[in-house]
mmCIF file of C-alpha atoms in Angstrom:
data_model
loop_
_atom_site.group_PDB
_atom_site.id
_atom_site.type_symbol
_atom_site.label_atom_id
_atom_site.label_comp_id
_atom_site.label_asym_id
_atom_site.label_seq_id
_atom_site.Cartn_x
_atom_site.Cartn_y
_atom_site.Cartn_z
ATOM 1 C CA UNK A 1 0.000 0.000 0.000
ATOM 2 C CA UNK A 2 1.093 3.601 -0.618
ATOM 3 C CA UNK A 3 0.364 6.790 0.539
ATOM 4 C CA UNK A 4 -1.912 8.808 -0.936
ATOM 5 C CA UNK A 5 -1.027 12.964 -1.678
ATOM 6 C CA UNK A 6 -3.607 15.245 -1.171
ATOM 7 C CA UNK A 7 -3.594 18.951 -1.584
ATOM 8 C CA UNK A 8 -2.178 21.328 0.446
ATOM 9 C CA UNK A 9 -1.635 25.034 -0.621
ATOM 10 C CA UNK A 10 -0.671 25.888 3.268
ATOM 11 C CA UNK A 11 3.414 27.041 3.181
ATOM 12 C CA UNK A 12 5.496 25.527 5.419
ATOM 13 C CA UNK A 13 7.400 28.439 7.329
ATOM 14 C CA UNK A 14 10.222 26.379 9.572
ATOM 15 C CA UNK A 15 12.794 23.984 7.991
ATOM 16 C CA UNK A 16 15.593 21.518 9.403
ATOM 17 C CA UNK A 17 19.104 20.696 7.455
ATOM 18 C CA UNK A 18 20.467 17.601 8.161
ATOM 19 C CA UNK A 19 24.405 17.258 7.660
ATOM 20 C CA UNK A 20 27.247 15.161 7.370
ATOM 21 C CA UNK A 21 30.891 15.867 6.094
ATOM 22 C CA UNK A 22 34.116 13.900 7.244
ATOM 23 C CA UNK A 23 36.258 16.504 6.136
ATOM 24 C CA UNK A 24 39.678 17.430 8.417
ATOM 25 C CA UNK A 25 38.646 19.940 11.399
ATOM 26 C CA UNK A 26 42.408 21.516 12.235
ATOM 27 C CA UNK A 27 41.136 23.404 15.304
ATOM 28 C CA UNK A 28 38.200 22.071 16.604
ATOM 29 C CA UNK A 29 37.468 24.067 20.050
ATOM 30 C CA UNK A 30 37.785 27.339 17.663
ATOM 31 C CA UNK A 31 34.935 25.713 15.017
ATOM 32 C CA UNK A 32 32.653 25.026 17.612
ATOM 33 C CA UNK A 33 33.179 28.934 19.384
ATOM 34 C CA UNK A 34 32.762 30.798 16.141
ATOM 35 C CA UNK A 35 29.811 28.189 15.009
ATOM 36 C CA UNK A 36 28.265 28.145 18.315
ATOM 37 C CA UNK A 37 28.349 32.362 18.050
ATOM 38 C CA UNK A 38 27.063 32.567 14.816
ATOM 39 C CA UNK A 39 23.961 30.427 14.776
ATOM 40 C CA UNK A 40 22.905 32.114 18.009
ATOM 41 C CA UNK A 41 23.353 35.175 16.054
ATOM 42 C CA UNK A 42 21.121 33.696 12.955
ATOM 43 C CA UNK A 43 18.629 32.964 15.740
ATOM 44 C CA UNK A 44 18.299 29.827 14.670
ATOM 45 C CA UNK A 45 18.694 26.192 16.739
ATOM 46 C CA UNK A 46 20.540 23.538 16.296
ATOM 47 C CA UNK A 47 22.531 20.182 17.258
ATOM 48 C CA UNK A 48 26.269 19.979 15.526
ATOM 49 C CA UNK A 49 28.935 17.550 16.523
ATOM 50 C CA UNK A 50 32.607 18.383 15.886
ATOM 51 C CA UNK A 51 35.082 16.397 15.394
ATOM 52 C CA UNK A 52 38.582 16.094 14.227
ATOM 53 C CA UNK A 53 37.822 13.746 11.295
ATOM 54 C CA UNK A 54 34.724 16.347 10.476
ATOM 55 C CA UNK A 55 30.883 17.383 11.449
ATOM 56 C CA UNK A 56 27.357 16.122 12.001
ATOM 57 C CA UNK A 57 24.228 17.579 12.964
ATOM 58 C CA UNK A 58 21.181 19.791 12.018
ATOM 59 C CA UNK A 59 19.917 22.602 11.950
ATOM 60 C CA UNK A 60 16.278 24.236 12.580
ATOM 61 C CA UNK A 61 14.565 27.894 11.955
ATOM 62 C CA UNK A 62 12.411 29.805 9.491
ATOM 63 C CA UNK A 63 12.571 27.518 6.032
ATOM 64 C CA UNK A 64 13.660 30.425 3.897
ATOM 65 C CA UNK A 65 16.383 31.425 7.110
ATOM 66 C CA UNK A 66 17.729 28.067 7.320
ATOM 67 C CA UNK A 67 18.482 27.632 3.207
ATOM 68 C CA UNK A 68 20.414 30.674 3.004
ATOM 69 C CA UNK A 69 22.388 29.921 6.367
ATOM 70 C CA UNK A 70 23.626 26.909 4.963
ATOM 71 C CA UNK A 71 24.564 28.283 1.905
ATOM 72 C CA UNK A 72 26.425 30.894 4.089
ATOM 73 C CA UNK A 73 28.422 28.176 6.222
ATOM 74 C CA UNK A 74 29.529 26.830 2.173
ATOM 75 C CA UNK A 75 30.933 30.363 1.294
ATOM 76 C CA UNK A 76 32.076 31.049 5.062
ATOM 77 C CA UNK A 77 33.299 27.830 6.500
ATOM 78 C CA UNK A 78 35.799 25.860 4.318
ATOM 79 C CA UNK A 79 34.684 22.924 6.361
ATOM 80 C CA UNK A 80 31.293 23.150 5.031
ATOM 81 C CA UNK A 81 32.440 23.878 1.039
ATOM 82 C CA UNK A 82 31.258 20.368 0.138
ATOM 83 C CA UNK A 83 28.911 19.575 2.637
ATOM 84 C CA UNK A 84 25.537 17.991 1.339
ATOM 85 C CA UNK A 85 22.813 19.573 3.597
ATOM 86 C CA UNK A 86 19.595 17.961 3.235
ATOM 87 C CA UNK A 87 16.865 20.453 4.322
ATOM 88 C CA UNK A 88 13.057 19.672 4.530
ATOM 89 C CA UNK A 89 10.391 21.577 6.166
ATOM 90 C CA UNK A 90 9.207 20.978 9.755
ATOM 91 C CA UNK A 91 6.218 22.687 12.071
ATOM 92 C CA UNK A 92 7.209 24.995 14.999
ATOM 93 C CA UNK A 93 6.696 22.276 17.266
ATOM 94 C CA UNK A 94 9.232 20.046 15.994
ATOM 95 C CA UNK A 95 12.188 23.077 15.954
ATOM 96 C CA UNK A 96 14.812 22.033 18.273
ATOM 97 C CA UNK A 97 15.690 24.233 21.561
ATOM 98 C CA UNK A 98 18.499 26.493 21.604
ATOM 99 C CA UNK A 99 22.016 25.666 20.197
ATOM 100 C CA UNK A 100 24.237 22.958 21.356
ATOM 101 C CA UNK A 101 27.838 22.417 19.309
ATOM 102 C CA UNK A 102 30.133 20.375 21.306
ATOM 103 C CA UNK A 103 33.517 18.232 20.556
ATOM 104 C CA UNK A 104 33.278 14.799 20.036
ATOM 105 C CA UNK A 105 35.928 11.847 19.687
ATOM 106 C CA UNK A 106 34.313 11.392 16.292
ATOM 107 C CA UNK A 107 31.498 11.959 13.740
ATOM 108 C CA UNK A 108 29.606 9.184 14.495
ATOM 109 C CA UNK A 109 31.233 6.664 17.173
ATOM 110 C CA UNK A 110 31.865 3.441 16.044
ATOM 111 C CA UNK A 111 34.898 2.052 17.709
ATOM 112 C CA UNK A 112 36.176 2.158 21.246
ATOM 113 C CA UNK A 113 39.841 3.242 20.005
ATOM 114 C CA UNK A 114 41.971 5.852 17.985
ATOM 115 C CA UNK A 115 44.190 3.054 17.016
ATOM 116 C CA UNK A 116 41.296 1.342 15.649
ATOM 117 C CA UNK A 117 40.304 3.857 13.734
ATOM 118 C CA UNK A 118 43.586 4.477 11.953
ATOM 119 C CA UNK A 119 44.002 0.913 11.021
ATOM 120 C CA UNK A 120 40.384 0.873 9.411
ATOM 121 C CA UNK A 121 40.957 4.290 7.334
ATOM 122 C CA UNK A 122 43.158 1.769 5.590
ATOM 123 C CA UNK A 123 40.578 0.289 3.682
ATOM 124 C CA UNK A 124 38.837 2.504 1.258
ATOM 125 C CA UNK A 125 35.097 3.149 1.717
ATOM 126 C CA UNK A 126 32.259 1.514 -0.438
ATOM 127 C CA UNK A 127 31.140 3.741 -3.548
ATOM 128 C CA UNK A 128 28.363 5.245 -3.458
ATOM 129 C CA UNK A 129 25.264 4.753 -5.350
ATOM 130 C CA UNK A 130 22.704 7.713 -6.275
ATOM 131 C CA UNK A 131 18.836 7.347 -5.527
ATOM 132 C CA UNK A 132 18.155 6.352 -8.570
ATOM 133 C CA UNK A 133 21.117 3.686 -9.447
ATOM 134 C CA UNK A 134 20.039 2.212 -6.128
ATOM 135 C CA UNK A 135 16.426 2.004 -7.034
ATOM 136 C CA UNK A 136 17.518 0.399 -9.947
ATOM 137 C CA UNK A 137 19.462 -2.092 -8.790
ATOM 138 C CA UNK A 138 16.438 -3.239 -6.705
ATOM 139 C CA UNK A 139 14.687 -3.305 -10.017
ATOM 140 C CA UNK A 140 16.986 -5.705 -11.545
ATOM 141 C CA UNK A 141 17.216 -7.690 -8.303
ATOM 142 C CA UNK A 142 20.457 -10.036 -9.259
ATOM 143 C CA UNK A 143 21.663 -11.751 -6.013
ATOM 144 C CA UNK A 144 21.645 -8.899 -3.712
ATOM 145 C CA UNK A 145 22.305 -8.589 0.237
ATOM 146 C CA UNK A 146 20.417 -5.255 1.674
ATOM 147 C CA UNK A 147 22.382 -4.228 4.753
ATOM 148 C CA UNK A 148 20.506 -2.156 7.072
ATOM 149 C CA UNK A 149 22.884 -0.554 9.845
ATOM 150 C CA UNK A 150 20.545 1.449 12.045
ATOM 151 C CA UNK A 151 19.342 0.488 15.019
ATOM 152 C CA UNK A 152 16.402 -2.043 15.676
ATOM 153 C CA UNK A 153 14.053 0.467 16.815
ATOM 154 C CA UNK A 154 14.658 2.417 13.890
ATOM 155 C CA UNK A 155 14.053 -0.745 11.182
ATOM 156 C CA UNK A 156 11.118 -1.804 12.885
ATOM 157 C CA UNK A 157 9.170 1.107 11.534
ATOM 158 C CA UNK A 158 10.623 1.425 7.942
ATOM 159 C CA UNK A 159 13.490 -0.537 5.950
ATOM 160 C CA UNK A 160 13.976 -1.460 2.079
ATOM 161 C CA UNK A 161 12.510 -4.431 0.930
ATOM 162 C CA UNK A 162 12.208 -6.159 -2.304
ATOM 163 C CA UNK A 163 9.361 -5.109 -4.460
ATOM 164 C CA UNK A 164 6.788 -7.567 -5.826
ATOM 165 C CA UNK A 165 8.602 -7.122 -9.047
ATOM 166 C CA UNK A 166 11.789 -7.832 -8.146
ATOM 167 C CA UNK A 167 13.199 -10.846 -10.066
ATOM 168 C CA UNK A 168 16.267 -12.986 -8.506
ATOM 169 C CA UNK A 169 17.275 -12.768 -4.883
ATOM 170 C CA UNK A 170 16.990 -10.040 -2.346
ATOM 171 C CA UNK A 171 18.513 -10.834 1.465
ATOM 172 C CA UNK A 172 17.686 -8.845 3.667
ATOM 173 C CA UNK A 173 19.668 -8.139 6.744
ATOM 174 C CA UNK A 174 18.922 -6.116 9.812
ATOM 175 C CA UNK A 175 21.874 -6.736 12.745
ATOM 176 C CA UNK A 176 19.155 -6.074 15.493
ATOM 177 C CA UNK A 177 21.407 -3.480 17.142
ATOM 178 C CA UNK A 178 20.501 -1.229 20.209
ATOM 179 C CA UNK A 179 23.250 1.312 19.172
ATOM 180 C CA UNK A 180 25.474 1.809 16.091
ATOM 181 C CA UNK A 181 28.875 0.279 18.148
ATOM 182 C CA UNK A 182 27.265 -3.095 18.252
ATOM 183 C CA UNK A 183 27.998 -3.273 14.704
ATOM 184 C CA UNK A 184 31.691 -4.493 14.649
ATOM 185 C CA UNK A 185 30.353 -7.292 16.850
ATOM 186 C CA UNK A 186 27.639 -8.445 14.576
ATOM 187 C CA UNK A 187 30.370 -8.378 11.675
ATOM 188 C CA UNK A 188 33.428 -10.458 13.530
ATOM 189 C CA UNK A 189 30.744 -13.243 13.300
ATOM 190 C CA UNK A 190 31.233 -15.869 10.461
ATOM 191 C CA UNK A 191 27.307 -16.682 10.501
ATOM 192 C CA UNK A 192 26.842 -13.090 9.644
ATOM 193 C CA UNK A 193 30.051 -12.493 7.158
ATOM 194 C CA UNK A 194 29.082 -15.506 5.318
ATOM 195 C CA UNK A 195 25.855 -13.960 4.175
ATOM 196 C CA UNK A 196 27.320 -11.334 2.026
ATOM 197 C CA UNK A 197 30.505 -13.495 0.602
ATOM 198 C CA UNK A 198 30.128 -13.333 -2.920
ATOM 199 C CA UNK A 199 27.760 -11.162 -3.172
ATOM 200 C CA UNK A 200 26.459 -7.384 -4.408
ATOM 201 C CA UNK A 201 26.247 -5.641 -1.062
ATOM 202 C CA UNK A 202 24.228 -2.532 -0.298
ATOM 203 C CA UNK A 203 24.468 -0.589 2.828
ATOM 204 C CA UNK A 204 21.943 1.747 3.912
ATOM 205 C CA UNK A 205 21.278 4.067 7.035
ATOM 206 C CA UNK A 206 19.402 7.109 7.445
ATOM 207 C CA UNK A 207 21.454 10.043 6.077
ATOM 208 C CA UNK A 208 24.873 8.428 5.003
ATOM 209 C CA UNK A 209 27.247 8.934 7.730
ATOM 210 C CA UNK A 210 26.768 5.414 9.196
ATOM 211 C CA UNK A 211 27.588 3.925 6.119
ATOM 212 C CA UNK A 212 30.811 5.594 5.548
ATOM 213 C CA UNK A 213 32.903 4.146 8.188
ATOM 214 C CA UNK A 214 30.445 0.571 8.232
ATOM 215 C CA UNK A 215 31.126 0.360 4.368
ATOM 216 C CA UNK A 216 35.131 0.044 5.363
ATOM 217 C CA UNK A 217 34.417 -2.219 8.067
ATOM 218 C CA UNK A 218 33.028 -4.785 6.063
ATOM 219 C CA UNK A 219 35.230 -4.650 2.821
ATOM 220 C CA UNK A 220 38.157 -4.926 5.372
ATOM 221 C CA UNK A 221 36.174 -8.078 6.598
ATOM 222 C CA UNK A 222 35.544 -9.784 3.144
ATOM 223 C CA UNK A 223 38.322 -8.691 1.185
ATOM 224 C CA UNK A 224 37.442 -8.840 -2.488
ATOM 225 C CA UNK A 225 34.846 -11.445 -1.543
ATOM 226 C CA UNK A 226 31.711 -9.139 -2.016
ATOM 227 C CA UNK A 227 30.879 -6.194 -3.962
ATOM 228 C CA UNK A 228 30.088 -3.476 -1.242
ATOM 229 C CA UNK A 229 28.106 0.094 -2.622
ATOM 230 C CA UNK A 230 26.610 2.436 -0.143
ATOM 231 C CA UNK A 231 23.220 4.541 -0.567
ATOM 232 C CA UNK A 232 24.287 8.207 -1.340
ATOM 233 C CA UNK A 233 22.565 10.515 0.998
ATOM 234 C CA UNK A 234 21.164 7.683 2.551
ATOM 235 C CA UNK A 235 16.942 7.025 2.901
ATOM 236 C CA UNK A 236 16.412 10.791 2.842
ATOM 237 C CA UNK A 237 17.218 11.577 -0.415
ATOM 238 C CA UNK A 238 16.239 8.182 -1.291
ATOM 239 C CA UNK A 239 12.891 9.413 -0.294
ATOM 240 C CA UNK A 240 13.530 13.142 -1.630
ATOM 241 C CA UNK A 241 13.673 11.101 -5.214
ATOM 242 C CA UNK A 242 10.739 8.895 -4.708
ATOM 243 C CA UNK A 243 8.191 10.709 -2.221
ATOM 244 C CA UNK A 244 5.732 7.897 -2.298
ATOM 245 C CA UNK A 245 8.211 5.225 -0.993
ATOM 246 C CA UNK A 246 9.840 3.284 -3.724
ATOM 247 C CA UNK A 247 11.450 -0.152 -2.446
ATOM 248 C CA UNK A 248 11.345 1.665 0.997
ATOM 249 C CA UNK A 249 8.587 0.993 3.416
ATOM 250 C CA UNK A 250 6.996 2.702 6.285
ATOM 251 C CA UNK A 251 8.590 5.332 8.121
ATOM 252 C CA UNK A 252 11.969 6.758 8.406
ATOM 253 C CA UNK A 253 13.342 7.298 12.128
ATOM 254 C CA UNK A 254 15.299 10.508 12.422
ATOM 255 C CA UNK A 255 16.766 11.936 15.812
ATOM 256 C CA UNK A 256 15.257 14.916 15.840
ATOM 257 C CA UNK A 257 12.075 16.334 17.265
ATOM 258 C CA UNK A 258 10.132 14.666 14.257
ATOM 259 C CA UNK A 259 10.539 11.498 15.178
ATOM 260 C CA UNK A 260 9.204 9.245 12.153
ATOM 261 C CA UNK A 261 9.241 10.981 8.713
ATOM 262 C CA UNK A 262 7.973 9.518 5.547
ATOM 263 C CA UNK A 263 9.059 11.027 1.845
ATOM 264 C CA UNK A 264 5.855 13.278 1.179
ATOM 265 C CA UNK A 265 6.991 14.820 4.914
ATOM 266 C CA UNK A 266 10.491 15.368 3.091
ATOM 267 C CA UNK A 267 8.695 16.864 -0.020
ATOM 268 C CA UNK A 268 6.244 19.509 2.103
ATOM 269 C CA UNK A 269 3.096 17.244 0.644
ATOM 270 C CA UNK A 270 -0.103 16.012 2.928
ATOM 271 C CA UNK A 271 -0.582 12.710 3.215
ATOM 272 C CA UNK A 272 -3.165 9.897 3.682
ATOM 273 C CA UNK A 273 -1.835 6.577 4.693
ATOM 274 C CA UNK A 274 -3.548 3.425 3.278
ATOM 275 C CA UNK A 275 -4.197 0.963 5.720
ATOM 276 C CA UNK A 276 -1.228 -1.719 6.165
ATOM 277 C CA UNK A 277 1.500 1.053 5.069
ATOM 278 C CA UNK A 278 2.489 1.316 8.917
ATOM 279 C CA UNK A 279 5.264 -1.300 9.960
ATOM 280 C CA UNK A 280 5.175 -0.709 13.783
ATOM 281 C CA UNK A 281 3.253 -1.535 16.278
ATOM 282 C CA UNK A 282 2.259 -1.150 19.515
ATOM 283 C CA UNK A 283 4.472 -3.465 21.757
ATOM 284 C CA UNK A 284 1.393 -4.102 24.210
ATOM 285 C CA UNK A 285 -1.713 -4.204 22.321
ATOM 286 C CA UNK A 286 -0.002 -4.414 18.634
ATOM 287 C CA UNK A 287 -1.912 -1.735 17.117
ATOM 288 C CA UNK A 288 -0.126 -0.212 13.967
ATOM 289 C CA UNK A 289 1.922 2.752 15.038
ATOM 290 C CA UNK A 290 5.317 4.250 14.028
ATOM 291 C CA UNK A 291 5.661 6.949 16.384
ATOM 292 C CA UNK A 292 8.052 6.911 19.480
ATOM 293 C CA UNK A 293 6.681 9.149 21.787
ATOM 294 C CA UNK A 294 6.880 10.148 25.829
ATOM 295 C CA UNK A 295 10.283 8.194 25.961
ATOM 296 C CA UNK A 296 9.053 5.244 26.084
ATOM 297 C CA UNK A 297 11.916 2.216 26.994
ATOM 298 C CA UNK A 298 12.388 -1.227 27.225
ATOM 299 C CA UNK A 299 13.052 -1.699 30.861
ATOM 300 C CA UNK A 300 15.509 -4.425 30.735
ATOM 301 C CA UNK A 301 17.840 -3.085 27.344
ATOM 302 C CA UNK A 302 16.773 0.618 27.610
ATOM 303 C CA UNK A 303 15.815 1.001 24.085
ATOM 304 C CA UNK A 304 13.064 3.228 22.690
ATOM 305 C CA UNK A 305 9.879 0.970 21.889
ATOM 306 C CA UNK A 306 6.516 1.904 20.487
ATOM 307 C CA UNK A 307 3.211 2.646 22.712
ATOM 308 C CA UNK A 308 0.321 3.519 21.375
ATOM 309 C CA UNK A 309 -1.445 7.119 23.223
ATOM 310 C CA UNK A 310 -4.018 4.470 24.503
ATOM 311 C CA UNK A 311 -1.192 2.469 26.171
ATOM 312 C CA UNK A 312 0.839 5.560 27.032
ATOM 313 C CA UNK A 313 -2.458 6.260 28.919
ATOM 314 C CA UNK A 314 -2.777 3.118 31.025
ATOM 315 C CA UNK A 315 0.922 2.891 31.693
ATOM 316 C CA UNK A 316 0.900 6.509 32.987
ATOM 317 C CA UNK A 317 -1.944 5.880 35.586
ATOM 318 C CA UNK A 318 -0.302 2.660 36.806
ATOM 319 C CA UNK A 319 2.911 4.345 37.829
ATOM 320 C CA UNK A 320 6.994 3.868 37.105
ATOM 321 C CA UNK A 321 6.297 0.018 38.343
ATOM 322 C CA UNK A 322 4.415 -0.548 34.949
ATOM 323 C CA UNK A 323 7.586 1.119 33.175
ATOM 324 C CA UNK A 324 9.822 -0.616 34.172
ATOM 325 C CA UNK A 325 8.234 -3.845 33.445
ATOM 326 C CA UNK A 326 7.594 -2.827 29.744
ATOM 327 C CA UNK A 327 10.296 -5.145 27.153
ATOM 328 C CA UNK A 328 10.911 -4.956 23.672
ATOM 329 C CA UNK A 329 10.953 -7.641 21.262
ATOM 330 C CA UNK A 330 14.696 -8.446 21.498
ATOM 331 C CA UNK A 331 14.193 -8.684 25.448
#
């Protein structure tokens, strides 16, 4: 089932712009003050990690305010000269509070150790496949392994899968992680390795940046045993391309205040989900739903899970006892 667009003449007034770059940052601490300065400045909000290997984050405000900003930190910033900022509009509600920019150990963590790191930029990272390469690759369908690193709470409510016209094999793998660091585990396993040997790989995550430093992982794993591409600009601009889903379905998890966005979201377009197009579902009463909401957890792992406002309801009145019996699906 898709969604169905219906018309909205309504302009959205507040944008975010998602980012990624692993560019060198020589001075870091100075970055972060005259970044820090300047989008409190721009009045606008945002959440930016720095990092010595480069920069990840967003950035919220007035739509129009938030475009040219971003074109300002390309001009401004030689950090941000090549930076890919993927901006879609957003209510006032979901704008994010004030401006945090901190240093970080890296762009996205992944391993414990600088050592670690060094030896793995080493291997080269997976190419990268646009939107619409990807989409056909799916079409074609020729003994292909779909590797989904996000996090389990994140591909429970939306992930590529094969379509109904896809001819040959499609394998579909989701490591079931709580957090991106699990990954190296699920990867030094030879149950796990053997299912991409010898065949066309392609990573996925929400935005790209996962995918950069996973992609390396794995090729340093198998060798020449697989071919290994990564989705450019990851689900978003997978979705940008295709607002009505494509090969991917349900809802996309981001980090921000959103939550759960789906490609007419990305695209400023009303929607009206068919019924069956939501992937989640309630962990107590297993009603469809996609959004995580009141900070929910599981309480033996800790990870986000999915209650439905009725549950959220009945939970509430029954006290923290009833939270902290709540469990996920891996628990």
């Amino acid at each position: 089932p898709v969604a169905m667009a219906i018309q909205d003449v309504t302009p959205c007034r507040y944008g975010i712009a998602h980012f990624y770059d692993l560019v060198p940052v020589k001075d870091t601490k100075d970055l972060i003050e005259k970044l820090r300065q300047d989008l409190v400045e721009a009045k606008l909000q945002a959440r930016v990690k720095i990092a010595n290997e480069g920069v990840n984050g967003w950035i919220t405000g007035p739509l129009g305010e938030v475009e040219s900003y971003c074109e300002r930190l390309k001009s401004d910033f030689e950090v941000f000269a090549a930076t890919d900022f993927k901006i879609s509009p957003c209510s006032r509600a979901e704008l994010s509070r004030g401006v945090k920019v901190w240093e970080s150990a890296s762009v996205c963590k992944l391993l414990d150790h600088a050592d670690e790191y060094e030896a793995l930029s080493t291997h080269a990272r997976a190419p990268h496949l646009t939107p619409e390469e990807w989409h056909e690759r799916l079409q074609d369908g020729e003994d292909l392994v779909l590797f989904d690193v996000r996090n389990f709470y994140e591909t429970r409510i939306g992930h590529f899968q094969r379509g109904d016209d896809t001819p040959g094999v499609v394998d579909c793998v989701d490591p079931q992680t709580l957090s991106y660091e699990q990954v190296p585990d699920f990867l030094t396993q030879k149950s796990n390795l053997a299912r991409f040997k010898g065949k066309t790989v392609m990573m996925y995550c929400t935005g790209g940046v996962r995918c950069e430093r996973a992609s390396s992982l794995l090729k340093s794993q198998l060798g020449e045993d697989a071919q290994v591409f990564q989705l450019e600009g990851g689900i978003h601009r997978y979705l940008e391309k295709f607002p009505s889903g494509g090969y991917f379905q349900g809802a996309m998890y981001v980090f921000d205040r959103r939550r759960a966005v789906r490609g007419h979201d990305l695209v400023g377009e009303k929607v009206r989900l068919e019924e069956g197009s939501v992937l989640g579902a309630c962990c107590l009463c297993g009603t469809p739903w996609e959004m995580y909401q009141g900070k929910w957890k599981c309480g033996a792992c800790k990870m986000p899970i999915l209650i439905c406002l009725r549950c959220q309801g009945k939970c509430s009145h029954a006290g923290k006892a009833a939270r902290a019996d709540l469990r996920c699906e891996l628990c």
